[in-house]
Amino acid sequence: MSLKKSVRRRSNWYIYLLTFMIMSLIVSFVIYNIWDFLFPAQNLPAMSSSADYRPDISFDTTFLLMLSERKGAVPDYYMLLNYRPGSETILLVPVKANLYAEIGNMRGTLTEHYEDGGSRGVMLALQNTLGISPDHYIKFDKDSFIGFLDEAGFTPVNIPYDLIDEEVQFTAGSYEFTGEDLYNYITFPEYDQGEDYRFMIQGFAIANFINRNSSNLTIPQLQSLFTRILNTTDTSLDFQDFVQNQQAYMFTTQNSFNIADYYIPIGSADANEYFFISDTAAATIRDRFGINR
């Protein structure tokens, strides 16, 4: 008798539990569907996504790039690089080492200003001559230049005619240059078209290098390249510059393609072989750098 009562009570407990669960589901469903009516949402500001981000002009930066054969030597080549991530633009301007500039009583070429005041002397010379003040300088030697290029990738180059020298030879054709190949190409001892042709080659080749290797980089890859510059070159940059500009660099690598171009300034040389950039060319550089003077 007692056994039957026990079984009957246990069956009633399951019925109550099942009823409670069904009612709970019904109530939850009703509350879910009328929640927005009972508690209307406030008008919160929309969160901007990475797709909405575009760097402003505060990220625009001009670099003075220099290249010498040996570490600590006077640079053989100079180039301005203007980076404007918001405009998706990198403009390269090769500058001749015999460009004439004045700093106070000091008058002479970029080479002479480097010998007198180092990299910052060259930066001041460019400011006085072109009205352009570089934000940072990076001076490569042969080894650091080759190492940086090799870590970043290959450079597509099309050579229109054979280049033959006692030590270096390039036959006409299309190539994927390593860092050493590119160094030897842009520093080739003598071009048949003259030295002005060298600066076109340098601008074109470095623009190709940037366009080929600047897309779809990860933060660790960007950091590794930046760290290599810090550790192997003479530069005014520090790691905090990378931290402050990391978002702009990521925008560029994710959104900007074939971003680099070059401009070769025209001018004239005097009897002392000083080179003077024309006023029109200097104004063009400032305009393309986004500088209002």
Short mmCIF file of N, CA and C in Angstrom, two decimals, residues 35-155:
data_model
loop_
_atom_site.label_atom_id
_atom_site.label_comp_id
_atom_site.label_asym_id
_atom_site.label_seq_id
_atom_site.Cartn_x
_atom_site.Cartn_y
_atom_site.Cartn_z
N TRP A 35 10.49 42.87 -25.25
CA TRP A 35 11.51 43.59 -24.47
C TRP A 35 11.79 44.98 -25.03
N ASP A 36 11.95 45.06 -26.37
CA ASP A 36 12.24 46.37 -26.98
C ASP A 36 11.10 47.34 -26.78
N PHE A 37 9.87 46.84 -26.70
CA PHE A 37 8.72 47.72 -26.47
C PHE A 37 8.69 48.22 -25.02
N LEU A 38 9.00 47.30 -24.08
CA LEU A 38 8.99 47.69 -22.66
C LEU A 38 10.18 48.57 -22.31
N PHE A 39 11.35 48.29 -22.89
CA PHE A 39 12.58 49.03 -22.55
C PHE A 39 13.25 49.51 -23.84
N PRO A 40 12.77 50.61 -24.42
CA PRO A 40 13.37 51.10 -25.68
C PRO A 40 14.83 51.45 -25.49
N ALA A 41 15.68 51.14 -26.52
CA ALA A 41 17.12 51.41 -26.44
C ALA A 41 17.40 52.89 -26.57
N GLN A 42 18.49 53.34 -25.89
CA GLN A 42 18.91 54.73 -26.01
C GLN A 42 19.69 54.91 -27.31
N ASN A 43 19.74 56.14 -27.79
CA ASN A 43 20.46 56.45 -29.02
C ASN A 43 21.94 56.62 -28.71
N LEU A 44 22.71 55.53 -28.72
CA LEU A 44 24.12 55.57 -28.43
C LEU A 44 24.89 55.89 -29.71
N PRO A 45 26.03 56.58 -29.60
CA PRO A 45 26.82 56.87 -30.80
C PRO A 45 27.36 55.59 -31.42
N ALA A 46 27.38 55.55 -32.74
CA ALA A 46 27.86 54.37 -33.44
C ALA A 46 29.36 54.25 -33.28
N MET A 47 29.81 53.03 -33.06
CA MET A 47 31.24 52.77 -32.94
C MET A 47 31.84 52.70 -34.34
N SER A 48 32.95 53.40 -34.55
CA SER A 48 33.59 53.37 -35.85
C SER A 48 34.36 52.07 -36.00
N SER A 49 34.28 51.48 -37.15
CA SER A 49 35.00 50.24 -37.43
C SER A 49 36.28 50.56 -38.18
N SER A 50 37.15 49.55 -38.35
CA SER A 50 38.40 49.77 -39.07
C SER A 50 38.16 50.20 -40.51
N ALA A 51 37.00 49.80 -41.06
CA ALA A 51 36.68 50.19 -42.44
C ALA A 51 36.41 51.69 -42.54
N ASP A 52 36.03 52.33 -41.43
CA ASP A 52 35.75 53.76 -41.43
C ASP A 52 37.00 54.60 -41.20
N TYR A 53 38.09 53.97 -40.78
CA TYR A 53 39.28 54.72 -40.37
C TYR A 53 40.10 55.16 -41.58
N ARG A 54 40.54 56.41 -41.55
CA ARG A 54 41.49 56.93 -42.53
C ARG A 54 42.42 57.88 -41.79
N PRO A 55 43.74 57.69 -41.90
CA PRO A 55 44.67 58.55 -41.17
C PRO A 55 44.54 60.02 -41.59
N ASP A 56 44.62 60.91 -40.61
CA ASP A 56 44.57 62.34 -40.94
C ASP A 56 45.98 62.84 -41.24
N ILE A 57 46.10 64.14 -41.51
CA ILE A 57 47.38 64.70 -41.97
C ILE A 57 48.45 64.69 -40.88
N SER A 58 48.05 64.43 -39.62
CA SER A 58 49.05 64.38 -38.56
C SER A 58 50.02 63.21 -38.76
N PHE A 59 49.64 62.23 -39.58
CA PHE A 59 50.51 61.09 -39.84
C PHE A 59 51.42 61.32 -41.05
N ASP A 60 51.23 62.42 -41.79
CA ASP A 60 52.09 62.70 -42.94
C ASP A 60 53.52 62.89 -42.47
N THR A 61 54.45 62.23 -43.12
CA THR A 61 55.84 62.23 -42.67
C THR A 61 56.78 62.30 -43.88
N THR A 62 57.85 63.07 -43.73
CA THR A 62 58.89 63.13 -44.76
C THR A 62 60.19 62.58 -44.18
N PHE A 63 60.77 61.62 -44.90
CA PHE A 63 62.01 60.99 -44.48
C PHE A 63 63.14 61.40 -45.43
N LEU A 64 64.32 61.61 -44.87
CA LEU A 64 65.53 61.75 -45.66
C LEU A 64 66.23 60.40 -45.65
N LEU A 65 66.33 59.77 -46.83
CA LEU A 65 67.03 58.50 -46.97
C LEU A 65 68.41 58.75 -47.57
N MET A 66 69.41 58.06 -47.01
CA MET A 66 70.78 58.21 -47.51
C MET A 66 71.40 56.83 -47.64
N LEU A 67 72.35 56.71 -48.55
CA LEU A 67 73.01 55.43 -48.79
C LEU A 67 74.50 55.65 -49.03
N SER A 68 75.31 54.92 -48.27
CA SER A 68 76.75 54.92 -48.47
C SER A 68 77.21 53.48 -48.63
N GLU A 69 78.40 53.30 -49.16
CA GLU A 69 78.90 51.94 -49.34
C GLU A 69 79.29 51.32 -48.00
N ARG A 70 79.95 52.10 -47.16
CA ARG A 70 80.43 51.60 -45.88
C ARG A 70 79.72 52.27 -44.72
N LYS A 71 79.63 51.57 -43.62
CA LYS A 71 79.03 52.12 -42.42
C LYS A 71 79.88 53.28 -41.91
N GLY A 72 79.26 54.40 -41.62
CA GLY A 72 79.96 55.57 -41.11
C GLY A 72 80.54 56.47 -42.17
N ALA A 73 80.44 56.07 -43.45
CA ALA A 73 81.00 56.88 -44.53
C ALA A 73 80.04 57.98 -44.94
N VAL A 74 80.55 58.96 -45.66
CA VAL A 74 79.72 60.03 -46.21
C VAL A 74 78.77 59.42 -47.24
N PRO A 75 77.49 59.79 -47.22
CA PRO A 75 76.54 59.20 -48.18
C PRO A 75 76.91 59.51 -49.63
N ASP A 76 76.64 58.54 -50.48
CA ASP A 76 76.81 58.73 -51.92
C ASP A 76 75.52 59.18 -52.58
N TYR A 77 74.37 58.79 -51.97
CA TYR A 77 73.07 59.06 -52.58
C TYR A 77 72.09 59.56 -51.52
N TYR A 78 71.20 60.46 -51.97
CA TYR A 78 70.19 61.05 -51.10
C TYR A 78 68.83 60.94 -51.77
N MET A 79 67.80 60.74 -50.95
CA MET A 79 66.45 60.65 -51.48
C MET A 79 65.46 61.11 -50.41
N LEU A 80 64.47 61.91 -50.82
CA LEU A 80 63.37 62.27 -49.94
C LEU A 80 62.20 61.31 -50.17
N LEU A 81 61.61 60.85 -49.09
CA LEU A 81 60.42 59.99 -49.17
C LEU A 81 59.31 60.66 -48.38
N ASN A 82 58.24 61.03 -49.07
CA ASN A 82 57.08 61.66 -48.43
C ASN A 82 55.95 60.65 -48.33
N TYR A 83 55.54 60.37 -47.08
CA TYR A 83 54.50 59.36 -46.80
C TYR A 83 53.26 60.08 -46.33
N ARG A 84 52.17 59.93 -47.11
CA ARG A 84 50.89 60.57 -46.76
C ARG A 84 49.81 59.49 -46.78
N PRO A 85 49.64 58.77 -45.66
CA PRO A 85 48.75 57.60 -45.66
C PRO A 85 47.30 57.94 -45.94
N GLY A 86 46.82 59.09 -45.47
CA GLY A 86 45.43 59.47 -45.73
C GLY A 86 45.16 59.68 -47.20
N SER A 87 46.16 60.16 -47.94
CA SER A 87 46.04 60.36 -49.38
C SER A 87 46.49 59.14 -50.16
N GLU A 88 46.93 58.10 -49.44
CA GLU A 88 47.42 56.86 -50.04
C GLU A 88 48.53 57.16 -51.05
N THR A 89 49.55 57.90 -50.57
CA THR A 89 50.62 58.37 -51.44
C THR A 89 51.97 58.22 -50.77
N ILE A 90 52.93 57.69 -51.50
CA ILE A 90 54.34 57.77 -51.16
C ILE A 90 55.05 58.35 -52.38
N LEU A 91 55.72 59.47 -52.21
CA LEU A 91 56.44 60.08 -53.32
C LEU A 91 57.93 60.07 -53.00
N LEU A 92 58.72 59.56 -53.94
CA LEU A 92 60.17 59.50 -53.81
C LEU A 92 60.82 60.57 -54.69
N VAL A 93 61.75 61.30 -54.11
CA VAL A 93 62.45 62.35 -54.87
C VAL A 93 63.96 62.17 -54.67
N PRO A 94 64.67 61.57 -55.64
CA PRO A 94 66.13 61.51 -55.56
C PRO A 94 66.71 62.93 -55.62
N VAL A 95 67.69 63.18 -54.77
CA VAL A 95 68.32 64.50 -54.70
C VAL A 95 69.82 64.33 -54.92
N LYS A 96 70.38 65.12 -55.82
CA LYS A 96 71.79 64.98 -56.16
C LYS A 96 72.69 65.39 -55.00
N ALA A 97 73.80 64.68 -54.86
CA ALA A 97 74.73 64.96 -53.77
C ALA A 97 75.40 66.33 -53.93
N ASN A 98 75.45 66.85 -55.19
CA ASN A 98 76.08 68.15 -55.42
C ASN A 98 75.06 69.31 -55.41
N LEU A 99 73.87 69.06 -54.83
CA LEU A 99 72.90 70.15 -54.68
C LEU A 99 73.51 71.25 -53.81
N TYR A 100 73.42 72.48 -54.29
CA TYR A 100 73.98 73.61 -53.55
C TYR A 100 73.00 74.09 -52.50
N ALA A 101 73.52 74.35 -51.29
CA ALA A 101 72.68 74.85 -50.20
C ALA A 101 73.52 75.73 -49.28
N GLU A 102 72.84 76.61 -48.55
CA GLU A 102 73.50 77.50 -47.61
C GLU A 102 72.90 77.34 -46.22
N ILE A 103 73.78 77.24 -45.23
CA ILE A 103 73.36 77.22 -43.83
C ILE A 103 74.23 78.25 -43.11
N GLY A 104 73.67 79.42 -42.88
CA GLY A 104 74.46 80.49 -42.30
C GLY A 104 75.61 80.85 -43.21
N ASN A 105 76.84 80.80 -42.69
CA ASN A 105 78.02 81.10 -43.50
C ASN A 105 78.54 79.88 -44.24
N MET A 106 77.93 78.71 -43.99
CA MET A 106 78.37 77.49 -44.63
C MET A 106 77.67 77.33 -45.98
N ARG A 107 78.46 77.29 -47.04
CA ARG A 107 77.94 77.16 -48.39
C ARG A 107 78.59 75.97 -49.06
N GLY A 108 77.76 75.13 -49.69
CA GLY A 108 78.35 73.99 -50.37
C GLY A 108 77.31 72.96 -50.76
N THR A 109 77.78 71.78 -51.14
CA THR A 109 76.92 70.69 -51.59
C THR A 109 76.36 69.94 -50.38
N LEU A 110 75.43 69.02 -50.66
CA LEU A 110 74.92 68.17 -49.58
C LEU A 110 76.04 67.34 -48.97
N THR A 111 76.97 66.91 -49.82
CA THR A 111 78.13 66.15 -49.32
C THR A 111 78.92 66.99 -48.32
N GLU A 112 79.15 68.23 -48.66
CA GLU A 112 79.92 69.11 -47.77
C GLU A 112 79.14 69.42 -46.50
N HIS A 113 77.84 69.57 -46.61
CA HIS A 113 77.03 69.83 -45.41
C HIS A 113 76.98 68.60 -44.51
N TYR A 114 77.03 67.40 -45.11
CA TYR A 114 77.08 66.20 -44.28
C TYR A 114 78.42 66.13 -43.54
N GLU A 115 79.48 66.43 -44.24
CA GLU A 115 80.81 66.41 -43.62
C GLU A 115 80.89 67.43 -42.49
N ASP A 116 80.16 68.54 -42.62
CA ASP A 116 80.20 69.59 -41.60
C ASP A 116 79.22 69.34 -40.45
N GLY A 117 78.01 68.86 -40.76
CA GLY A 117 76.98 68.75 -39.72
C GLY A 117 76.25 67.43 -39.65
N GLY A 118 76.74 66.43 -40.37
CA GLY A 118 76.10 65.12 -40.33
C GLY A 118 74.72 65.12 -40.98
N SER A 119 73.92 64.13 -40.60
CA SER A 119 72.59 63.98 -41.22
C SER A 119 71.70 65.19 -40.97
N ARG A 120 71.78 65.75 -39.78
CA ARG A 120 70.94 66.91 -39.47
C ARG A 120 71.40 68.14 -40.23
N GLY A 121 72.67 68.19 -40.59
CA GLY A 121 73.14 69.27 -41.45
C GLY A 121 72.52 69.18 -42.83
N VAL A 122 72.37 67.98 -43.35
CA VAL A 122 71.73 67.78 -44.65
C VAL A 122 70.25 68.14 -44.56
N MET A 123 69.59 67.76 -43.47
CA MET A 123 68.17 68.09 -43.29
C MET A 123 67.97 69.60 -43.31
N LEU A 124 68.85 70.32 -42.63
CA LEU A 124 68.74 71.78 -42.59
C LEU A 124 69.05 72.38 -43.96
N ALA A 125 69.99 71.80 -44.69
CA ALA A 125 70.31 72.28 -46.03
C ALA A 125 69.11 72.14 -46.95
N LEU A 126 68.39 71.02 -46.86
CA LEU A 126 67.21 70.80 -47.69
C LEU A 126 66.09 71.76 -47.30
N GLN A 127 65.97 72.03 -46.03
CA GLN A 127 64.95 72.98 -45.58
C GLN A 127 65.22 74.37 -46.14
N ASN A 128 66.48 74.80 -46.11
CA ASN A 128 66.83 76.14 -46.60
C ASN A 128 66.73 76.23 -48.12
N THR A 129 66.98 75.12 -48.82
CA THR A 129 67.02 75.15 -50.28
C THR A 129 65.66 74.88 -50.92
N LEU A 130 64.94 73.88 -50.38
CA LEU A 130 63.68 73.44 -51.00
C LEU A 130 62.45 73.87 -50.22
N GLY A 131 62.62 74.35 -49.00
CA GLY A 131 61.46 74.66 -48.16
C GLY A 131 60.80 73.40 -47.63
N ILE A 132 61.58 72.31 -47.54
CA ILE A 132 61.07 71.03 -47.05
C ILE A 132 61.91 70.61 -45.86
N SER A 133 61.26 70.36 -44.74
CA SER A 133 61.96 69.97 -43.53
C SER A 133 61.67 68.50 -43.23
N PRO A 134 62.60 67.59 -43.50
CA PRO A 134 62.36 66.18 -43.20
C PRO A 134 62.12 65.97 -41.70
N ASP A 135 61.22 65.04 -41.39
CA ASP A 135 60.92 64.72 -39.99
C ASP A 135 61.95 63.77 -39.40
N HIS A 136 62.47 62.86 -40.22
CA HIS A 136 63.43 61.86 -39.76
C HIS A 136 64.43 61.57 -40.86
N TYR A 137 65.58 61.02 -40.47
CA TYR A 137 66.55 60.55 -41.44
C TYR A 137 66.84 59.07 -41.19
N ILE A 138 67.17 58.35 -42.26
CA ILE A 138 67.62 56.96 -42.19
C ILE A 138 68.81 56.83 -43.13
N LYS A 139 69.97 56.49 -42.58
CA LYS A 139 71.17 56.33 -43.41
C LYS A 139 71.54 54.86 -43.46
N PHE A 140 71.41 54.29 -44.66
CA PHE A 140 71.79 52.91 -44.90
C PHE A 140 73.23 52.84 -45.37
N ASP A 141 73.92 51.75 -45.03
CA ASP A 141 75.13 51.37 -45.74
C ASP A 141 74.80 50.17 -46.61
N LYS A 142 75.76 49.67 -47.34
CA LYS A 142 75.49 48.56 -48.27
C LYS A 142 74.88 47.36 -47.55
N ASP A 143 75.46 46.95 -46.42
CA ASP A 143 74.98 45.75 -45.73
C ASP A 143 73.58 45.93 -45.17
N SER A 144 73.31 47.08 -44.55
CA SER A 144 71.98 47.29 -43.95
C SER A 144 70.92 47.44 -45.04
N PHE A 145 71.28 48.04 -46.16
CA PHE A 145 70.35 48.19 -47.28
C PHE A 145 69.97 46.81 -47.84
N ILE A 146 70.97 45.97 -48.09
CA ILE A 146 70.72 44.64 -48.63
C ILE A 146 69.92 43.81 -47.64
N GLY A 147 70.26 43.87 -46.36
CA GLY A 147 69.55 43.09 -45.36
C GLY A 147 68.09 43.48 -45.24
N PHE A 148 67.82 44.79 -45.29
CA PHE A 148 66.43 45.26 -45.20
C PHE A 148 65.62 44.80 -46.41
N LEU A 149 66.17 44.94 -47.60
CA LEU A 149 65.45 44.53 -48.81
C LEU A 149 65.19 43.03 -48.82
N ASP A 150 66.19 42.25 -48.41
CA ASP A 150 66.02 40.81 -48.43
C ASP A 150 64.95 40.35 -47.44
N GLU A 151 64.84 41.02 -46.31
CA GLU A 151 63.79 40.65 -45.36
C GLU A 151 62.41 41.00 -45.90
N ALA A 152 62.31 42.12 -46.64
CA ALA A 152 61.00 42.56 -47.14
C ALA A 152 60.54 41.75 -48.34
N GLY A 153 61.46 41.40 -49.26
CA GLY A 153 61.05 40.65 -50.44
C GLY A 153 61.85 41.02 -51.67
N PHE A 154 61.42 40.56 -52.83
CA PHE A 154 62.10 40.82 -54.09
C PHE A 154 61.61 42.12 -54.73
N THR A 155 62.38 42.61 -55.70
CA THR A 155 62.01 43.83 -56.42
C THR A 155 61.93 43.55 -57.91
#
